[in-house]
Amino acid sequence: MTKGVPRADHFRARRVMQRPAVLFSKLFIGNEFVESRAGKTFPVIDPSTEAVICQVQEANAEDVDTAVQSARKAFALNSPWRTMDASQRGRLLYQLSDEIEKNIDYLTVGSLKIKGIFCSYH
């Protein structure tokens, strides 16, 4: 076991690695999860077993254009984000970091799994 890492963290990471949960499979555009305009999906495959983990939405050029327009709108001069008080933006970013920390096993171990990178937990 890695020095300084609680034993429970190793067991949790091992469970995630063996059975990765699929929390999201849609495109994230305009601050919401949506299906692709074409309705197409593609498989995410575990390279170590060649098993299909899940199907995710396949974006096309129209989806990309919509996402770019949405991002530009979100950062436009008079957008809520740009006009928001810096301390409020800081609180939102802090909340985001909390969510990342709460889901770190899913984000890292799941990502390693779909890339075929193996982890060992003693």
PDB file of C-alpha atoms in Angstrom:
ATOM      1  CA  MET A   1       0.000   0.000   0.000  1.00  0.00           C
ATOM      2  CA  THR A   2       1.208   3.512  -0.727  1.00  0.00           C
ATOM      3  CA  LYS A   3       2.545   5.282   2.343  1.00  0.00           C
ATOM      4  CA  GLY A   4       0.164   7.927   3.657  1.00  0.00           C
ATOM      5  CA  VAL A   5      -2.876   6.807   1.653  1.00  0.00           C
ATOM      6  CA  PRO A   6      -5.733   5.457   3.790  1.00  0.00           C
ATOM      7  CA  ARG A   7      -6.519   1.776   3.275  1.00  0.00           C
ATOM      8  CA  ALA A   8     -10.184   2.568   2.508  1.00  0.00           C
ATOM      9  CA  ASP A   9      -9.077   4.676  -0.473  1.00  0.00           C
ATOM     10  CA  HIS A  10      -7.248   1.696  -1.971  1.00  0.00           C
ATOM     11  CA  PHE A  11     -10.301  -0.547  -1.614  1.00  0.00           C
ATOM     12  CA  ARG A  12     -12.598   2.093  -3.122  1.00  0.00           C
ATOM     13  CA  ALA A  13     -10.239   2.598  -6.078  1.00  0.00           C
ATOM     14  CA  ARG A  14     -10.043  -1.165  -6.622  1.00  0.00           C
ATOM     15  CA  ARG A  15     -13.864  -1.419  -6.740  1.00  0.00           C
ATOM     16  CA  VAL A  16     -14.046   1.426  -9.261  1.00  0.00           C
ATOM     17  CA  MET A  17     -11.357  -0.210 -11.400  1.00  0.00           C
ATOM     18  CA  GLN A  18     -13.163  -3.558 -11.444  1.00  0.00           C
ATOM     19  CA  ARG A  19     -16.618  -2.132 -12.180  1.00  0.00           C
ATOM     20  CA  PRO A  20     -16.378   1.433 -13.472  1.00  0.00           C
ATOM     21  CA  ALA A  21     -19.680   3.264 -13.158  1.00  0.00           C
ATOM     22  CA  VAL A  22     -20.907   5.172 -16.164  1.00  0.00           C
ATOM     23  CA  LEU A  23     -22.285   8.455 -14.883  1.00  0.00           C
ATOM     24  CA  PHE A  24     -22.490  10.431 -18.107  1.00  0.00           C
ATOM     25  CA  SER A  25     -22.774   9.389 -21.728  1.00  0.00           C
ATOM     26  CA  LYS A  26     -24.277  12.488 -23.331  1.00  0.00           C
ATOM     27  CA  LEU A  27     -22.648  15.617 -24.748  1.00  0.00           C
ATOM     28  CA  PHE A  28     -22.330  18.584 -22.372  1.00  0.00           C
ATOM     29  CA  ILE A  29     -23.399  21.666 -24.332  1.00  0.00           C
ATOM     30  CA  GLY A  30     -24.901  24.887 -23.014  1.00  0.00           C
ATOM     31  CA  ASN A  31     -24.644  23.749 -19.395  1.00  0.00           C
ATOM     32  CA  GLU A  32     -26.766  20.646 -19.953  1.00  0.00           C
ATOM     33  CA  PHE A  33     -26.349  17.045 -21.052  1.00  0.00           C
ATOM     34  CA  VAL A  34     -27.834  16.481 -24.516  1.00  0.00           C
ATOM     35  CA  GLU A  35     -27.946  13.785 -27.156  1.00  0.00           C
ATOM     36  CA  SER A  36     -26.117  14.338 -30.421  1.00  0.00           C
ATOM     37  CA  ARG A  37     -28.139  15.917 -33.217  1.00  0.00           C
ATOM     38  CA  ALA A  38     -27.585  12.865 -35.410  1.00  0.00           C
ATOM     39  CA  GLY A  39     -28.487  10.504 -32.573  1.00  0.00           C
ATOM     40  CA  LYS A  40     -25.363   8.437 -33.184  1.00  0.00           C
ATOM     41  CA  THR A  41     -23.352   6.736 -30.452  1.00  0.00           C
ATOM     42  CA  PHE A  42     -20.088   4.841 -30.317  1.00  0.00           C
ATOM     43  CA  PRO A  43     -18.801   2.202 -27.901  1.00  0.00           C
ATOM     44  CA  VAL A  44     -16.258   2.801 -25.154  1.00  0.00           C
ATOM     45  CA  ILE A  45     -14.187  -0.373 -24.995  1.00  0.00           C
ATOM     46  CA  ASP A  46     -12.092  -1.753 -22.152  1.00  0.00           C
ATOM     47  CA  PRO A  47      -8.815  -2.538 -23.965  1.00  0.00           C
ATOM     48  CA  SER A  48      -7.828  -5.167 -21.401  1.00  0.00           C
ATOM     49  CA  THR A  49     -10.928  -7.304 -22.021  1.00  0.00           C
ATOM     50  CA  GLU A  50     -12.312  -5.840 -25.262  1.00  0.00           C
ATOM     51  CA  ALA A  51     -15.687  -5.605 -23.496  1.00  0.00           C
ATOM     52  CA  VAL A  52     -17.960  -2.666 -24.248  1.00  0.00           C
ATOM     53  CA  ILE A  53     -18.191  -0.480 -21.140  1.00  0.00           C
ATOM     54  CA  CYS A  54     -20.947   1.774 -22.500  1.00  0.00           C
ATOM     55  CA  GLN A  55     -22.198   3.711 -25.511  1.00  0.00           C
ATOM     56  CA  VAL A  56     -21.580   7.472 -25.628  1.00  0.00           C
ATOM     57  CA  GLN A  57     -22.973  10.189 -27.875  1.00  0.00           C
ATOM     58  CA  GLU A  58     -21.029  10.883 -31.064  1.00  0.00           C
ATOM     59  CA  ALA A  59     -20.810  14.613 -31.811  1.00  0.00           C
ATOM     60  CA  ASN A  60     -20.936  15.831 -35.390  1.00  0.00           C
ATOM     61  CA  ALA A  61     -19.940  19.203 -36.880  1.00  0.00           C
ATOM     62  CA  GLU A  62     -23.312  20.718 -35.975  1.00  0.00           C
ATOM     63  CA  ASP A  63     -22.890  19.658 -32.328  1.00  0.00           C
ATOM     64  CA  VAL A  64     -19.403  21.166 -32.262  1.00  0.00           C
ATOM     65  CA  ASP A  65     -20.679  24.443 -33.738  1.00  0.00           C
ATOM     66  CA  THR A  66     -23.434  24.587 -31.109  1.00  0.00           C
ATOM     67  CA  ALA A  67     -20.905  23.922 -28.333  1.00  0.00           C
ATOM     68  CA  VAL A  68     -18.557  26.650 -29.611  1.00  0.00           C
ATOM     69  CA  GLN A  69     -21.417  29.161 -29.884  1.00  0.00           C
ATOM     70  CA  SER A  70     -22.543  28.268 -26.369  1.00  0.00           C
ATOM     71  CA  ALA A  71     -19.031  28.703 -24.973  1.00  0.00           C
ATOM     72  CA  ARG A  72     -18.627  32.071 -26.695  1.00  0.00           C
ATOM     73  CA  LYS A  73     -21.986  33.202 -25.328  1.00  0.00           C
ATOM     74  CA  ALA A  74     -21.005  32.092 -21.805  1.00  0.00           C
ATOM     75  CA  PHE A  75     -17.887  34.274 -21.913  1.00  0.00           C
ATOM     76  CA  ALA A  76     -19.382  37.235 -23.824  1.00  0.00           C
ATOM     77  CA  LEU A  77     -18.849  40.700 -22.379  1.00  0.00           C
ATOM     78  CA  ASN A  78     -22.188  41.007 -20.563  1.00  0.00           C
ATOM     79  CA  SER A  79     -22.637  37.335 -19.700  1.00  0.00           C
ATOM     80  CA  PRO A  80     -23.490  36.333 -16.114  1.00  0.00           C
ATOM     81  CA  TRP A  81     -19.989  34.863 -15.673  1.00  0.00           C
ATOM     82  CA  ARG A  82     -18.201  38.018 -16.817  1.00  0.00           C
ATOM     83  CA  THR A  83     -20.406  40.330 -14.728  1.00  0.00           C
ATOM     84  CA  MET A  84     -20.337  38.121 -11.632  1.00  0.00           C
ATOM     85  CA  ASP A  85     -18.453  39.334  -8.574  1.00  0.00           C
ATOM     86  CA  ALA A  86     -15.003  37.727  -8.342  1.00  0.00           C
ATOM     87  CA  SER A  87     -15.728  36.306  -4.877  1.00  0.00           C
ATOM     88  CA  GLN A  88     -18.856  34.584  -6.221  1.00  0.00           C
ATOM     89  CA  ARG A  89     -16.856  33.119  -9.131  1.00  0.00           C
ATOM     90  CA  GLY A  90     -14.327  31.917  -6.574  1.00  0.00           C
ATOM     91  CA  ARG A  91     -17.059  30.170  -4.571  1.00  0.00           C
ATOM     92  CA  LEU A  92     -18.298  28.435  -7.724  1.00  0.00           C
ATOM     93  CA  LEU A  93     -14.784  27.293  -8.612  1.00  0.00           C
ATOM     94  CA  TYR A  94     -14.306  26.058  -5.040  1.00  0.00           C
ATOM     95  CA  GLN A  95     -17.559  24.040  -5.354  1.00  0.00           C
ATOM     96  CA  LEU A  96     -16.245  22.604  -8.621  1.00  0.00           C
ATOM     97  CA  SER A  97     -13.011  21.545  -6.917  1.00  0.00           C
ATOM     98  CA  ASP A  98     -15.055  19.866  -4.150  1.00  0.00           C
ATOM     99  CA  GLU A  99     -17.008  17.887  -6.755  1.00  0.00           C
ATOM    100  CA  ILE A 100     -13.781  16.847  -8.479  1.00  0.00           C
ATOM    101  CA  GLU A 101     -12.342  15.654  -5.155  1.00  0.00           C
ATOM    102  CA  LYS A 102     -15.535  13.724  -4.308  1.00  0.00           C
ATOM    103  CA  ASN A 103     -15.413  11.954  -7.676  1.00  0.00           C
ATOM    104  CA  ILE A 104     -11.644  11.562  -8.024  1.00  0.00           C
ATOM    105  CA  ASP A 105     -11.817   7.745  -8.156  1.00  0.00           C
ATOM    106  CA  TYR A 106     -14.338   7.839 -10.965  1.00  0.00           C
ATOM    107  CA  LEU A 107     -12.403  10.490 -12.873  1.00  0.00           C
ATOM    108  CA  THR A 108      -8.959   8.922 -12.585  1.00  0.00           C
ATOM    109  CA  VAL A 109      -9.526   5.187 -12.348  1.00  0.00           C
ATOM    110  CA  GLY A 110     -12.288   5.190 -14.953  1.00  0.00           C
ATOM    111  CA  SER A 111     -10.054   7.174 -17.277  1.00  0.00           C
ATOM    112  CA  LEU A 112      -7.172   4.744 -16.736  1.00  0.00           C
ATOM    113  CA  LYS A 113      -9.468   1.798 -17.448  1.00  0.00           C
ATOM    114  CA  ILE A 114     -10.641   3.065 -20.838  1.00  0.00           C
ATOM    115  CA  LYS A 115      -7.044   3.858 -21.796  1.00  0.00           C
ATOM    116  CA  GLY A 116      -5.906   0.356 -20.919  1.00  0.00           C
ATOM    117  CA  ILE A 117      -3.576   1.521 -18.156  1.00  0.00           C
ATOM    118  CA  PHE A 118      -3.330  -1.008 -15.373  1.00  0.00           C
ATOM    119  CA  CYS A 119      -3.138  -0.155 -11.677  1.00  0.00           C
ATOM    120  CA  SER A 120      -2.017  -2.342  -8.836  1.00  0.00           C
ATOM    121  CA  TYR A 121      -3.312  -1.927  -5.307  1.00  0.00           C
ATOM    122  CA  HIS A 122      -1.575  -3.980  -2.637  1.00  0.00           C
TER     123      HIS A 122
END
